[in-house]
PDB file of C-alpha atoms in Angstrom:
ATOM      1  CA  MET T  27     -37.571  96.166 -80.518  1.00 33.00           C
ATOM      2  CA  SER T  28     -35.738  98.463 -82.861  1.00 37.00           C
ATOM      3  CA  ALA T  29     -38.551 100.969 -82.626  1.00 35.00           C
ATOM      4  CA  ILE T  30     -37.943 101.267 -78.956  1.00 35.00           C
ATOM      5  CA  THR T  31     -34.186 101.615 -79.084  1.00 42.00           C
ATOM      6  CA  GLY T  32     -33.962 103.666 -82.265  1.00 55.00           C
ATOM      7  CA  ARG T  33     -31.528 101.090 -83.488  1.00 63.00           C
ATOM      8  CA  PRO T  34     -31.326 100.536 -87.321  1.00 62.00           C
ATOM      9  CA  SER T  35     -33.561  97.450 -88.065  1.00 62.00           C
ATOM     10  CA  SER T  36     -31.800  96.054 -91.111  1.00 77.00           C
ATOM     11  CA  VAL T  37     -28.328  94.855 -92.052  1.00 80.00           C
ATOM     12  CA  ALA T  38     -28.222  97.530 -94.741  1.00 83.00           C
ATOM     13  CA  GLU T  39     -29.055 100.281 -92.312  1.00 87.00           C
ATOM     14  CA  ARG T  40     -26.410  99.189 -89.888  1.00 88.00           C
ATOM     15  CA  GLU T  41     -23.790  98.877 -92.693  1.00 89.00           C
ATOM     16  CA  LYS T  42     -24.777 102.419 -93.820  1.00 92.00           C
ATOM     17  CA  ARG T  43     -24.153 103.757 -90.314  1.00 93.00           C
ATOM     18  CA  ARG T  44     -20.685 102.099 -90.141  1.00 94.00           C
ATOM     19  CA  LEU T  45     -19.810 103.633 -93.555  1.00 93.00           C
ATOM     20  CA  VAL T  46     -20.882 107.131 -92.276  1.00 94.00           C
ATOM     21  CA  ALA T  47     -18.429 106.451 -89.421  1.00 94.00           C
ATOM     22  CA  ALA T  48     -15.617 105.562 -91.928  1.00 93.00           C
ATOM     23  CA  GLY T  49     -16.271 108.999 -93.686  1.00 94.00           C
ATOM     24  CA  LEU T  50     -15.965 110.635 -90.243  1.00 95.00           C
ATOM     25  CA  PHE T  51     -12.696 108.727 -89.481  1.00 93.00           C
ATOM     26  CA  GLU T  52     -11.331 109.907 -92.824  1.00 94.00           C
ATOM     27  CA  GLN T  53     -12.099 113.553 -91.826  1.00 95.00           C
ATOM     28  CA  GLY T  54     -10.175 113.065 -88.534  1.00 94.00           C
ATOM     29  CA  VAL T  55     -13.248 113.215 -86.284  1.00 95.00           C
ATOM     30  CA  ARG T  56     -12.400 111.727 -82.869  1.00 95.00           C
ATOM     31  CA  GLN T  57     -13.971 108.353 -81.950  1.00 94.00           C
ATOM     32  CA  ALA T  58     -15.968 109.783 -79.027  1.00 95.00           C
ATOM     33  CA  GLU T  59     -17.474 112.370 -81.241  1.00 95.00           C
ATOM     34  CA  VAL T  60     -18.325 109.762 -83.907  1.00 95.00           C
ATOM     35  CA  ALA T  61     -20.125 107.760 -81.163  1.00 94.00           C
ATOM     36  CA  ARG T  62     -22.075 110.829 -80.102  1.00 94.00           C
ATOM     37  CA  LEU T  63     -23.019 111.857 -83.598  1.00 93.00           C
ATOM     38  CA  LEU T  64     -24.252 108.284 -84.556  1.00 93.00           C
ATOM     39  CA  GLY T  65     -25.835 107.442 -81.231  1.00 92.00           C
ATOM     40  CA  VAL T  66     -23.690 104.401 -80.541  1.00 92.00           C
ATOM     41  CA  THR T  67     -21.288 103.380 -77.807  1.00 93.00           C
ATOM     42  CA  ARG T  68     -17.662 104.291 -77.751  1.00 94.00           C
ATOM     43  CA  GLN T  69     -16.816 100.645 -77.704  1.00 94.00           C
ATOM     44  CA  ALA T  70     -18.687  99.994 -80.910  1.00 93.00           C
ATOM     45  CA  VAL T  71     -16.833 102.978 -82.578  1.00 95.00           C
ATOM     46  CA  SER T  72     -13.564 101.685 -81.310  1.00 94.00           C
ATOM     47  CA  LEU T  73     -14.227  98.277 -82.938  1.00 94.00           C
ATOM     48  CA  TRP T  74     -15.274 100.000 -86.193  1.00 94.00           C
ATOM     49  CA  HIS T  75     -12.165 102.140 -86.080  1.00 94.00           C
ATOM     50  CA  ALA T  76      -9.903  99.168 -85.744  1.00 94.00           C
ATOM     51  CA  ALA T  77     -11.644  97.471 -88.674  1.00 92.00           C
ATOM     52  CA  TRP T  78     -11.402 100.646 -90.753  1.00 92.00           C
ATOM     53  CA  GLU T  79      -7.629 101.037 -90.017  1.00 92.00           C
ATOM     54  CA  ALA T  80      -7.137  97.368 -90.895  1.00 90.00           C
ATOM     55  CA  ASP T  81      -9.158  97.159 -94.113  1.00 89.00           C
ATOM     56  CA  GLY T  82     -10.520 100.610 -94.825  1.00 90.00           C
ATOM     57  CA  ALA T  83     -14.246 101.032 -95.576  1.00 88.00           C
ATOM     58  CA  GLN T  84     -14.285  97.392 -96.845  1.00 89.00           C
ATOM     59  CA  GLY T  85     -13.671  96.296 -93.248  1.00 88.00           C
ATOM     60  CA  LEU T  86     -16.956  97.876 -92.256  1.00 89.00           C
ATOM     61  CA  MET T  87     -19.103  96.158 -94.909  1.00 89.00           C
ATOM     62  CA  ALA T  88     -21.697  93.704 -93.817  1.00 83.00           C
ATOM     63  CA  ARG T  89     -20.664  90.085 -94.078  1.00 77.00           C
ATOM     64  CA  PRO T  90     -23.087  87.324 -95.057  1.00 66.00           C
ATOM     65  CA  SER T  91     -24.677  85.874 -91.994  1.00 60.00           C
ATOM     66  CA  ALA T  92     -24.970  82.192 -91.391  1.00 57.00           C
ATOM     67  CA  ARG T  93     -27.948  80.420 -92.899  1.00 63.00           C
ATOM     68  CA  SER T  94     -31.054  80.797 -90.808  1.00 70.00           C
ATOM     69  CA  TYR T  95     -33.250  77.911 -90.006  1.00 85.00           C
ATOM     70  CA  LEU T  96     -36.191  80.038 -90.834  1.00 89.00           C
ATOM     71  CA  SER T  97     -36.937  81.498 -94.307  1.00 89.00           C
ATOM     72  CA  ALA T  98     -37.149  85.224 -94.796  1.00 89.00           C
ATOM     73  CA  ALA T  99     -40.921  84.919 -94.981  1.00 93.00           C
ATOM     74  CA  GLN T 100     -41.013  82.955 -91.603  1.00 93.00           C
ATOM     75  CA  GLU T 101     -38.752  85.486 -90.020  1.00 92.00           C
ATOM     76  CA  ALA T 102     -41.085  88.341 -91.142  1.00 93.00           C
ATOM     77  CA  GLU T 103     -44.060  86.350 -89.864  1.00 94.00           C
ATOM     78  CA  LEU T 104     -42.273  85.717 -86.479  1.00 94.00           C
ATOM     79  CA  LEU T 105     -41.754  89.423 -86.007  1.00 92.00           C
ATOM     80  CA  VAL T 106     -45.486  90.110 -86.653  1.00 93.00           C
ATOM     81  CA  GLN T 107     -46.348  87.424 -84.123  1.00 92.00           C
ATOM     82  CA  LEU T 108     -43.892  88.725 -81.511  1.00 91.00           C
ATOM     83  CA  ARG T 109     -45.271  92.228 -81.834  1.00 89.00           C
ATOM     84  CA  ARG T 110     -48.751  90.827 -80.787  1.00 89.00           C
ATOM     85  CA  GLY T 111     -47.285  90.241 -77.431  1.00 87.00           C
ATOM     86  CA  ALA T 112     -46.584  87.297 -75.198  1.00 89.00           C
ATOM     87  CA  GLN T 113     -50.147  87.300 -73.752  1.00 88.00           C
ATOM     88  CA  GLU T 114     -51.502  86.325 -77.126  1.00 89.00           C
ATOM     89  CA  PHE T 115     -49.562  83.027 -76.782  1.00 90.00           C
ATOM     90  CA  GLY T 116     -50.843  82.176 -73.289  1.00 91.00           C
ATOM     91  CA  TRP T 117     -48.416  83.826 -70.879  1.00 87.00           C
ATOM     92  CA  GLU T 118     -49.797  86.075 -68.133  1.00 87.00           C
ATOM     93  CA  ASP T 119     -47.466  89.010 -68.920  1.00 84.00           C
ATOM     94  CA  GLN T 120     -46.123  90.691 -72.002  1.00 82.00           C
ATOM     95  CA  ARG T 121     -42.464  89.896 -71.456  1.00 86.00           C
ATOM     96  CA  TRP T 122     -40.746  87.971 -74.241  1.00 89.00           C
ATOM     97  CA  THR T 123     -37.979  85.830 -72.889  1.00 90.00           C
ATOM     98  CA  LEU T 124     -35.571  83.937 -75.123  1.00 92.00           C
ATOM     99  CA  ALA T 125     -37.040  80.682 -73.889  1.00 92.00           C
ATOM    100  CA  ARG T 126     -40.521  81.869 -74.751  1.00 94.00           C
ATOM    101  CA  VAL T 127     -39.555  82.941 -78.284  1.00 94.00           C
ATOM    102  CA  ALA T 128     -37.801  79.568 -78.747  1.00 93.00           C
ATOM    103  CA  ARG T 129     -41.009  77.868 -77.785  1.00 94.00           C
ATOM    104  CA  VAL T 130     -43.134  79.914 -80.235  1.00 94.00           C
ATOM    105  CA  ILE T 131     -40.695  79.194 -83.041  1.00 94.00           C
ATOM    106  CA  ASP T 132     -40.756  75.444 -82.130  1.00 92.00           C
ATOM    107  CA  GLU T 133     -44.533  75.326 -81.992  1.00 93.00           C
ATOM    108  CA  HIS T 134     -45.245  77.444 -85.154  1.00 92.00           C
ATOM    109  CA  TYR T 135     -42.342  76.424 -87.439  1.00 92.00           C
ATOM    110  CA  GLY T 136     -41.121  73.098 -86.080  1.00 91.00           C
ATOM    111  CA  VAL T 137     -37.701  74.366 -85.680  1.00 90.00           C
ATOM    112  CA  ARG T 138     -35.727  74.183 -82.425  1.00 90.00           C
ATOM    113  CA  PHE T 139     -33.471  76.977 -81.453  1.00 89.00           C
ATOM    114  CA  SER T 140     -31.114  77.057 -78.419  1.00 89.00           C
ATOM    115  CA  VAL T 141     -31.526  80.054 -76.190  1.00 89.00           C
ATOM    116  CA  PRO T 142     -28.325  81.665 -77.550  1.00 90.00           C
ATOM    117  CA  GLY T 143     -29.626  80.860 -81.099  1.00 90.00           C
ATOM    118  CA  VAL T 144     -32.778  82.871 -80.450  1.00 92.00           C
ATOM    119  CA  TRP T 145     -30.533  85.680 -79.072  1.00 91.00           C
ATOM    120  CA  TYR T 146     -28.627  85.785 -82.348  1.00 90.00           C
ATOM    121  CA  LEU T 147     -31.774  85.595 -84.487  1.00 92.00           C
ATOM    122  CA  LEU T 148     -33.522  88.409 -82.647  1.00 92.00           C
ATOM    123  CA  ASP T 149     -30.344  90.570 -82.744  1.00 90.00           C
ATOM    124  CA  ARG T 150     -30.047  89.968 -86.470  1.00 88.00           C
ATOM    125  CA  LEU T 151     -33.750  90.837 -86.913  1.00 89.00           C
ATOM    126  CA  GLY T 152     -33.106  94.177 -85.036  1.00 87.00           C
ATOM    127  CA  TRP T 153     -34.605  93.337 -81.687  1.00 86.00           C
ATOM    128  CA  SER T 154     -32.708  94.077 -78.508  1.00 80.00           C
ATOM    129  CA  TRP T 155     -32.965  93.175 -74.858  1.00 74.00           C
ATOM    130  CA  GLN T 156     -35.317  95.513 -72.890  1.00 72.00           C
ATOM    131  CA  VAL T 157     -36.510  95.601 -69.346  1.00 65.00           C
ATOM    132  CA  PRO T 158     -40.111  96.522 -69.159  1.00 61.00           C
ATOM    133  CA  VAL T 159     -41.120  99.547 -67.055  1.00 66.00           C
ATOM    134  CA  VAL T 160     -42.977  98.266 -64.015  1.00 69.00           C
ATOM    135  CA  ARG T 161     -45.163 100.841 -62.348  1.00 68.00           C
ATOM    136  CA  ALA T 162     -47.533 100.444 -59.382  1.00 70.00           C
ATOM    137  CA  THR T 163     -51.182 100.453 -60.284  1.00 69.00           C
ATOM    138  CA  ARG T 164     -52.009 102.770 -57.405  1.00 78.00           C
ATOM    139  CA  ARG T 165     -49.188 105.196 -58.151  1.00 80.00           C
ATOM    140  CA  ASP T 166     -49.765 108.727 -56.636  1.00 85.00           C
ATOM    141  CA  GLU T 167     -47.938 111.163 -58.933  1.00 87.00           C
ATOM    142  CA  GLU T 168     -48.618 114.184 -56.612  1.00 90.00           C
ATOM    143  CA  ALA T 169     -47.135 112.349 -53.654  1.00 89.00           C
ATOM    144  CA  ILE T 170     -44.050 111.347 -55.747  1.00 88.00           C
ATOM    145  CA  THR T 171     -43.592 114.933 -56.956  1.00 90.00           C
ATOM    146  CA  ALA T 172     -43.796 116.271 -53.400  1.00 91.00           C
ATOM    147  CA  TRP T 173     -41.246 113.706 -52.148  1.00 89.00           C
ATOM    148  CA  ARG T 174     -38.778 114.496 -54.946  1.00 89.00           C
ATOM    149  CA  THR T 175     -39.068 118.290 -54.573  1.00 90.00           C
ATOM    150  CA  GLN T 176     -39.496 118.639 -50.765  1.00 89.00           C
ATOM    151  CA  THR T 177     -38.561 115.502 -48.756  1.00 87.00           C
ATOM    152  CA  TRP T 178     -35.564 114.270 -50.689  1.00 87.00           C
ATOM    153  CA  PRO T 179     -33.764 117.581 -50.835  1.00 85.00           C
ATOM    154  CA  ALA T 180     -34.288 117.948 -47.086  1.00 83.00           C
ATOM    155  CA  VAL T 181     -32.763 114.562 -46.152  1.00 84.00           C
ATOM    156  CA  SER T 182     -30.114 114.174 -48.929  1.00 80.00           C
ATOM    157  CA  HIS T 183     -26.506 115.421 -48.612  1.00 73.00           C
ATOM    158  CA  PRO T 184     -26.675 116.674 -44.960  1.00 65.00           C
ATOM    159  CA  ALA T 185     -23.038 117.825 -45.191  1.00 64.00           C
ATOM    160  CA  LYS T 186     -23.849 120.281 -47.900  1.00 60.00           C
ATOM    161  CA  ARG T 187     -26.278 122.179 -45.613  1.00 55.00           C
TER     162      ARG T 187
END
């Protein structure tokens, strides 16, 4: 899902971004500006800043993650399978839920993950939670545009007229 969010997909890329933040901290750039420049939340930058103040740039280095139950090759194969979509595995829609991913892992690799375990795995692999855009199949774009430009301004904020 990293392609959707623009989020760095590897541990090394995320570490590099934190180290860029460290350089900005050293230059005295405000946390809000660091967040804007790097495209992250202020909360994330606040955590990075606290780690940087405590341990310098070393505090922002990636730490070894816990051993995965899947090998690196299996994780790469899982990502390929997930990109094929949920319908390829028999579901009626394209939504991947944590329970569905856990089931695919169990069926294909014989490894059982808890729902939080799947969450941690997908996060580590650069995928993030997304809500699919749902649009009506009989959507009338002209009617929507007319409503937004004519009807809505006429009925919204009556006190401002």
